[in-house]
């Protein structure tokens, strides 16, 4: 593994739900090594923002061909996301990312999906960055079902960062009550 500088504890606390993307990308190291690559053997990271455009340009394919040939849809917190296709072994729900090469690692490293960029293993704040991705690109405060699933995540002990409480995501107390009691579907 390449050397990763140790990050002071104070820095961990600066990652909040509202940390700007530019700052997140500064914290998400552009390096590559086996520790971060390991996850690519069992799954792939979701796209966000203009990832699809950048990956399509990098591969020299149209947006439509990218979707058909290289991406698959998944649902998380009631939201549909795209991620690189997995090469699954028969009978297994997981598999290697189609962009992962056993010798070279990620073959689209320069333009890899935002979730991949924010999944870093050797720094003290990797988990916080993953939660930042989930809150900014997966959980949808406008969707009651998404909020209910997020409430379950919190209940089961899921990691939180500042700005990520249910009350902060849905500041209208009455709306939150109706969502959690299934009065709002
Ligand atoms: S951030 Fe990931 S790729 Fe970079 S050195 Fe640490 S473990 Fe390796
Ligand atoms: S796109 Fe690259 S970093 Fe992301 S899962 Fe695939 S091989 Fe890994």
PDB file of C-alpha atoms and ligand atoms in Angstrom:
ATOM      1  CA  UNK A   1       0.000   0.000   0.000  1.00  0.00           C
ATOM      2  CA  UNK A   2       1.146   3.550  -0.661  1.00  0.00           C
ATOM      3  CA  UNK A   3       1.775   5.668   2.410  1.00  0.00           C
ATOM      4  CA  UNK A   4      -1.231   7.567   3.608  1.00  0.00           C
ATOM      5  CA  UNK A   5      -0.623  10.497   5.878  1.00  0.00           C
ATOM      6  CA  UNK A   6      -2.422  10.238   9.191  1.00  0.00           C
ATOM      7  CA  UNK A   7      -5.265  12.695   9.455  1.00  0.00           C
ATOM      8  CA  UNK A   8      -5.749  14.667  12.665  1.00  0.00           C
ATOM      9  CA  UNK A   9      -8.980  13.822  14.499  1.00  0.00           C
ATOM     10  CA  UNK A  10     -10.256  17.411  14.086  1.00  0.00           C
ATOM     11  CA  UNK A  11     -10.374  16.925  10.337  1.00  0.00           C
ATOM     12  CA  UNK A  12     -12.781  14.026  10.696  1.00  0.00           C
ATOM     13  CA  UNK A  13     -15.299  16.385  12.277  1.00  0.00           C
ATOM     14  CA  UNK A  14     -15.237  18.793   9.357  1.00  0.00           C
ATOM     15  CA  UNK A  15     -16.984  16.245   7.161  1.00  0.00           C
ATOM     16  CA  UNK A  16     -20.641  17.077   7.494  1.00  0.00           C
ATOM     17  CA  UNK A  17     -23.631  16.509   5.243  1.00  0.00           C
ATOM     18  CA  UNK A  18     -23.009  19.973   3.805  1.00  0.00           C
ATOM     19  CA  UNK A  19     -19.292  19.636   3.106  1.00  0.00           C
ATOM     20  CA  UNK A  20     -18.915  20.855  -0.493  1.00  0.00           C
ATOM     21  CA  UNK A  21     -18.021  18.375  -3.214  1.00  0.00           C
ATOM     22  CA  UNK A  22     -14.787  20.255  -3.918  1.00  0.00           C
ATOM     23  CA  UNK A  23     -13.634  19.674  -0.332  1.00  0.00           C
ATOM     24  CA  UNK A  24     -14.744  16.030  -0.431  1.00  0.00           C
ATOM     25  CA  UNK A  25     -12.713  15.488  -3.614  1.00  0.00           C
ATOM     26  CA  UNK A  26      -9.706  17.094  -1.942  1.00  0.00           C
ATOM     27  CA  UNK A  27     -10.033  14.630   0.953  1.00  0.00           C
ATOM     28  CA  UNK A  28     -10.672  11.666  -1.352  1.00  0.00           C
ATOM     29  CA  UNK A  29      -7.179  10.673  -2.330  1.00  0.00           C
ATOM     30  CA  UNK A  30      -6.465  10.204  -6.055  1.00  0.00           C
ATOM     31  CA  UNK A  31      -4.089   7.347  -5.214  1.00  0.00           C
ATOM     32  CA  UNK A  32      -4.617   3.660  -5.972  1.00  0.00           C
ATOM     33  CA  UNK A  33      -3.554   0.486  -4.199  1.00  0.00           C
ATOM     34  CA  UNK A  34      -4.808  -2.965  -3.303  1.00  0.00           C
ATOM     35  CA  UNK A  35      -6.559  -1.870  -0.097  1.00  0.00           C
ATOM     36  CA  UNK A  36      -9.030   0.359  -1.925  1.00  0.00           C
ATOM     37  CA  UNK A  37      -9.142  -1.999  -4.913  1.00  0.00           C
ATOM     38  CA  UNK A  38     -10.268  -4.900  -2.799  1.00  0.00           C
ATOM     39  CA  UNK A  39     -13.911  -3.774  -2.858  1.00  0.00           C
ATOM     40  CA  UNK A  40     -13.829  -3.766  -6.678  1.00  0.00           C
ATOM     41  CA  UNK A  41     -13.593  -7.565  -6.566  1.00  0.00           C
ATOM     42  CA  UNK A  42     -16.998  -7.780  -4.881  1.00  0.00           C
ATOM     43  CA  UNK A  43     -18.984  -4.812  -6.137  1.00  0.00           C
ATOM     44  CA  UNK A  44     -18.847  -1.402  -7.719  1.00  0.00           C
ATOM     45  CA  UNK A  45     -19.569   2.175  -6.698  1.00  0.00           C
ATOM     46  CA  UNK A  46     -22.567   4.221  -7.790  1.00  0.00           C
ATOM     47  CA  UNK A  47     -22.414   7.107 -10.207  1.00  0.00           C
ATOM     48  CA  UNK A  48     -23.492  10.627  -9.277  1.00  0.00           C
ATOM     49  CA  UNK A  49     -23.560  14.055 -10.904  1.00  0.00           C
ATOM     50  CA  UNK A  50     -21.899  14.067 -14.308  1.00  0.00           C
ATOM     51  CA  UNK A  51     -20.023  10.772 -13.792  1.00  0.00           C
ATOM     52  CA  UNK A  52     -21.880   9.108 -16.687  1.00  0.00           C
ATOM     53  CA  UNK A  53     -20.851  11.861 -19.116  1.00  0.00           C
ATOM     54  CA  UNK A  54     -17.234  11.728 -18.052  1.00  0.00           C
ATOM     55  CA  UNK A  55     -17.027   7.936 -18.164  1.00  0.00           C
ATOM     56  CA  UNK A  56     -18.692   7.854 -21.597  1.00  0.00           C
ATOM     57  CA  UNK A  57     -16.216  10.436 -22.935  1.00  0.00           C
ATOM     58  CA  UNK A  58     -13.298   8.497 -21.422  1.00  0.00           C
ATOM     59  CA  UNK A  59     -14.454   5.268 -23.080  1.00  0.00           C
ATOM     60  CA  UNK A  60     -15.403   7.022 -26.323  1.00  0.00           C
ATOM     61  CA  UNK A  61     -18.986   5.754 -26.291  1.00  0.00           C
ATOM     62  CA  UNK A  62     -22.380   7.468 -26.322  1.00  0.00           C
ATOM     63  CA  UNK A  63     -24.345   7.934 -23.109  1.00  0.00           C
ATOM     64  CA  UNK A  64     -26.831   5.342 -24.308  1.00  0.00           C
ATOM     65  CA  UNK A  65     -24.155   2.783 -25.137  1.00  0.00           C
ATOM     66  CA  UNK A  66     -22.559   3.371 -21.749  1.00  0.00           C
ATOM     67  CA  UNK A  67     -25.833   2.559 -20.005  1.00  0.00           C
ATOM     68  CA  UNK A  68     -26.525  -0.520 -22.125  1.00  0.00           C
ATOM     69  CA  UNK A  69     -23.070  -1.997 -22.194  1.00  0.00           C
ATOM     70  CA  UNK A  70     -21.373  -0.956 -18.995  1.00  0.00           C
ATOM     71  CA  UNK A  71     -23.866   0.077 -16.306  1.00  0.00           C
ATOM     72  CA  UNK A  72     -26.635  -1.554 -14.292  1.00  0.00           C
ATOM     73  CA  UNK A  73     -29.390  -0.137 -12.157  1.00  0.00           C
ATOM     74  CA  UNK A  74     -29.674  -0.701  -8.420  1.00  0.00           C
ATOM     75  CA  UNK A  75     -32.047   0.607  -5.794  1.00  0.00           C
ATOM     76  CA  UNK A  76     -30.879   1.995  -2.467  1.00  0.00           C
ATOM     77  CA  UNK A  77     -32.982   3.929   0.045  1.00  0.00           C
ATOM     78  CA  UNK A  78     -35.777   3.826  -2.536  1.00  0.00           C
ATOM     79  CA  UNK A  79     -33.607   5.595  -5.107  1.00  0.00           C
ATOM     80  CA  UNK A  80     -32.457   4.225  -8.434  1.00  0.00           C
ATOM     81  CA  UNK A  81     -28.769   4.547  -9.072  1.00  0.00           C
ATOM     82  CA  UNK A  82     -26.394   3.393 -11.780  1.00  0.00           C
ATOM     83  CA  UNK A  83     -23.199   1.516 -11.128  1.00  0.00           C
ATOM     84  CA  UNK A  84     -20.711  -0.350 -13.333  1.00  0.00           C
ATOM     85  CA  UNK A  85     -21.961  -3.844 -14.177  1.00  0.00           C
ATOM     86  CA  UNK A  86     -20.783  -6.692 -12.000  1.00  0.00           C
ATOM     87  CA  UNK A  87     -19.383  -9.877 -13.444  1.00  0.00           C
ATOM     88  CA  UNK A  88     -21.208 -12.326 -11.212  1.00  0.00           C
ATOM     89  CA  UNK A  89     -20.304 -15.914 -10.698  1.00  0.00           C
ATOM     90  CA  UNK A  90     -23.226 -18.297 -11.102  1.00  0.00           C
ATOM     91  CA  UNK A  91     -25.498 -18.268  -8.057  1.00  0.00           C
ATOM     92  CA  UNK A  92     -23.710 -15.401  -6.310  1.00  0.00           C
ATOM     93  CA  UNK A  93     -25.315 -11.983  -5.719  1.00  0.00           C
ATOM     94  CA  UNK A  94     -21.996 -10.157  -5.953  1.00  0.00           C
ATOM     95  CA  UNK A  95     -19.139 -10.075  -8.399  1.00  0.00           C
ATOM     96  CA  UNK A  96     -16.191  -8.149  -9.732  1.00  0.00           C
ATOM     97  CA  UNK A  97     -16.703  -4.693 -11.236  1.00  0.00           C
ATOM     98  CA  UNK A  98     -16.398  -4.945 -15.016  1.00  0.00           C
ATOM     99  CA  UNK A  99     -13.808  -2.148 -14.953  1.00  0.00           C
ATOM    100  CA  UNK A 100     -11.554  -4.002 -12.540  1.00  0.00           C
ATOM    101  CA  UNK A 101      -8.461  -5.621 -13.973  1.00  0.00           C
ATOM    102  CA  UNK A 102      -6.541  -8.042 -11.746  1.00  0.00           C
ATOM    103  CA  UNK A 103      -3.216  -6.571 -12.848  1.00  0.00           C
ATOM    104  CA  UNK A 104      -4.007  -2.922 -13.501  1.00  0.00           C
ATOM    105  CA  UNK A 105      -6.719  -2.274 -10.910  1.00  0.00           C
ATOM    106  CA  UNK A 106      -9.406   0.209 -11.933  1.00  0.00           C
ATOM    107  CA  UNK A 107      -9.221   0.796 -15.668  1.00  0.00           C
ATOM    108  CA  UNK A 108     -11.269   4.003 -15.448  1.00  0.00           C
ATOM    109  CA  UNK A 109      -9.442   5.362 -12.401  1.00  0.00           C
ATOM    110  CA  UNK A 110      -9.326   8.938 -13.758  1.00  0.00           C
ATOM    111  CA  UNK A 111     -13.109   9.108 -14.132  1.00  0.00           C
ATOM    112  CA  UNK A 112     -14.323   6.471 -11.697  1.00  0.00           C
ATOM    113  CA  UNK A 113     -17.752   6.984 -10.057  1.00  0.00           C
ATOM    114  CA  UNK A 114     -18.024   9.393  -7.167  1.00  0.00           C
ATOM    115  CA  UNK A 115     -18.869   6.603  -4.737  1.00  0.00           C
ATOM    116  CA  UNK A 116     -15.609   4.866  -5.679  1.00  0.00           C
ATOM    117  CA  UNK A 117     -13.685   8.099  -5.138  1.00  0.00           C
ATOM    118  CA  UNK A 118     -15.216   8.520  -1.706  1.00  0.00           C
ATOM    119  CA  UNK A 119     -14.597   4.891  -0.647  1.00  0.00           C
ATOM    120  CA  UNK A 120     -11.156   5.120   0.821  1.00  0.00           C
ATOM    121  CA  UNK A 121      -9.683   2.631   3.207  1.00  0.00           C
ATOM    122  CA  UNK A 122      -6.559   3.965   4.821  1.00  0.00           C
ATOM    123  CA  UNK A 123      -7.597   7.356   6.091  1.00  0.00           C
ATOM    124  CA  UNK A 124      -9.385   7.954   9.362  1.00  0.00           C
ATOM    125  CA  UNK A 125     -12.376   9.560   7.699  1.00  0.00           C
ATOM    126  CA  UNK A 126     -13.244   6.977   5.017  1.00  0.00           C
ATOM    127  CA  UNK A 127     -16.508   6.035   6.703  1.00  0.00           C
ATOM    128  CA  UNK A 128     -17.553   9.677   7.016  1.00  0.00           C
ATOM    129  CA  UNK A 129     -16.989  10.196   3.297  1.00  0.00           C
ATOM    130  CA  UNK A 130     -19.142   7.162   2.517  1.00  0.00           C
ATOM    131  CA  UNK A 131     -21.919   8.564   4.708  1.00  0.00           C
ATOM    132  CA  UNK A 132     -21.518  11.943   2.965  1.00  0.00           C
ATOM    133  CA  UNK A 133     -22.067  10.192  -0.382  1.00  0.00           C
ATOM    134  CA  UNK A 134     -25.124   8.376   0.926  1.00  0.00           C
ATOM    135  CA  UNK A 135     -26.680  11.562   2.302  1.00  0.00           C
ATOM    136  CA  UNK A 136     -25.988  13.730  -0.713  1.00  0.00           C
ATOM    137  CA  UNK A 137     -26.586  11.256  -3.519  1.00  0.00           C
ATOM    138  CA  UNK A 138     -28.737   8.428  -2.224  1.00  0.00           C
ATOM    139  CA  UNK A 139     -31.119   9.318   0.608  1.00  0.00           C
ATOM    140  CA  UNK A 140     -33.876  11.538  -0.789  1.00  0.00           C
ATOM    141  CA  UNK A 141     -35.455  13.827   1.825  1.00  0.00           C
ATOM    142  CA  UNK A 142     -38.399  14.396  -0.534  1.00  0.00           C
ATOM    143  CA  UNK A 143     -39.295  10.697  -0.594  1.00  0.00           C
ATOM    144  CA  UNK A 144     -41.146   9.366   2.488  1.00  0.00           C
ATOM    145  CA  UNK A 145     -40.005   5.808   1.764  1.00  0.00           C
ATOM    146  CA  UNK A 146     -36.387   6.909   1.477  1.00  0.00           C
ATOM    147  CA  UNK A 147     -36.647   8.649   4.843  1.00  0.00           C
ATOM    148  CA  UNK A 148     -38.229   5.576   6.452  1.00  0.00           C
ATOM    149  CA  UNK A 149     -35.401   3.387   5.194  1.00  0.00           C
ATOM    150  CA  UNK A 150     -32.893   5.944   6.443  1.00  0.00           C
ATOM    151  CA  UNK A 151     -34.638   5.901   9.851  1.00  0.00           C
ATOM    152  CA  UNK A 152     -34.090   2.127   9.910  1.00  0.00           C
ATOM    153  CA  UNK A 153     -30.435   2.644   9.051  1.00  0.00           C
ATOM    154  CA  UNK A 154     -30.071   4.996  12.030  1.00  0.00           C
ATOM    155  CA  UNK A 155     -32.009   2.622  14.313  1.00  0.00           C
ATOM    156  CA  UNK A 156     -29.718  -0.237  13.426  1.00  0.00           C
ATOM    157  CA  UNK A 157     -26.690   1.797  14.518  1.00  0.00           C
ATOM    158  CA  UNK A 158     -25.640   3.253  11.160  1.00  0.00           C
ATOM    159  CA  UNK A 159     -22.865   5.804  11.181  1.00  0.00           C
ATOM    160  CA  UNK A 160     -23.906   9.468  11.283  1.00  0.00           C
ATOM    161  CA  UNK A 161     -22.136  12.712  10.471  1.00  0.00           C
ATOM    162  CA  UNK A 162     -23.141  16.252  11.522  1.00  0.00           C
ATOM    163  CA  UNK A 163     -26.228  17.463   9.656  1.00  0.00           C
ATOM    164  CA  UNK A 164     -27.508  13.936   9.093  1.00  0.00           C
ATOM    165  CA  UNK A 165     -30.133  13.494  11.793  1.00  0.00           C
ATOM    166  CA  UNK A 166     -33.703  12.776  10.725  1.00  0.00           C
ATOM    167  CA  UNK A 167     -34.783  16.126  12.163  1.00  0.00           C
ATOM    168  CA  UNK A 168     -32.218  17.927  10.035  1.00  0.00           C
ATOM    169  CA  UNK A 169     -33.205  16.073   6.885  1.00  0.00           C
ATOM    170  CA  UNK A 170     -36.908  16.697   7.506  1.00  0.00           C
ATOM    171  CA  UNK A 171     -37.158  19.841   9.660  1.00  0.00           C
ATOM    172  CA  UNK A 172     -40.973  19.931   9.495  1.00  0.00           C
ATOM    173  CA  UNK A 173     -41.850  17.894  12.618  1.00  0.00           C
ATOM    174  CA  UNK A 174     -45.385  17.109  11.501  1.00  0.00           C
ATOM    175  CA  UNK A 175     -44.203  15.888   8.102  1.00  0.00           C
ATOM    176  CA  UNK A 176     -41.585  13.700   9.768  1.00  0.00           C
ATOM    177  CA  UNK A 177     -44.203  12.238  12.114  1.00  0.00           C
ATOM    178  CA  UNK A 178     -46.502  11.437   9.194  1.00  0.00           C
ATOM    179  CA  UNK A 179     -43.668   9.843   7.241  1.00  0.00           C
ATOM    180  CA  UNK A 180     -42.613   7.626  10.129  1.00  0.00           C
ATOM    181  CA  UNK A 181     -46.191   6.584  10.913  1.00  0.00           C
ATOM    182  CA  UNK A 182     -46.886   5.757   7.247  1.00  0.00           C
ATOM    183  CA  UNK A 183     -49.529   8.475   6.982  1.00  0.00           C
ATOM    184  CA  UNK A 184     -47.480   9.793   4.082  1.00  0.00           C
ATOM    185  CA  UNK A 185     -46.671   7.187   1.500  1.00  0.00           C
TER     186      UNK A 185
HETATM  187  S1  LIG B   1      -6.574   5.917  -0.020  1.00  0.00           S
HETATM  188 FE1  LIG B   1      -6.931   3.838  -0.755  1.00  0.00          FE
HETATM  189  S2  LIG B   1      -5.755   3.720  -2.644  1.00  0.00           S
HETATM  190 FE2  LIG B   1      -4.973   5.460  -1.527  1.00  0.00          FE
HETATM  191  S3  LIG B   1      -3.227   4.615  -0.382  1.00  0.00           S
HETATM  192 FE3  LIG B   1      -5.055   4.598   0.957  1.00  0.00          FE
HETATM  193  S4  LIG B   1      -5.885   2.539   0.756  1.00  0.00           S
HETATM  194 FE4  LIG B   1      -4.503   2.896  -0.992  1.00  0.00          FE
HETATM  195  S1  LIG B   2     -15.168   1.733 -11.267  1.00  0.00           S
HETATM  196 FE1  LIG B   2     -13.074   1.302 -10.686  1.00  0.00          FE
HETATM  197  S2  LIG B   2     -12.922   1.896  -8.509  1.00  0.00           S
HETATM  198 FE2  LIG B   2     -15.098   1.716  -9.034  1.00  0.00          FE
HETATM  199  S3  LIG B   2     -15.648  -0.382  -8.472  1.00  0.00           S
HETATM  200 FE3  LIG B   2     -15.087  -0.391 -10.632  1.00  0.00          FE
HETATM  201  S4  LIG B   2     -12.923  -0.942 -10.693  1.00  0.00           S
HETATM  202 FE4  LIG B   2     -13.425  -0.291  -8.611  1.00  0.00          FE
END
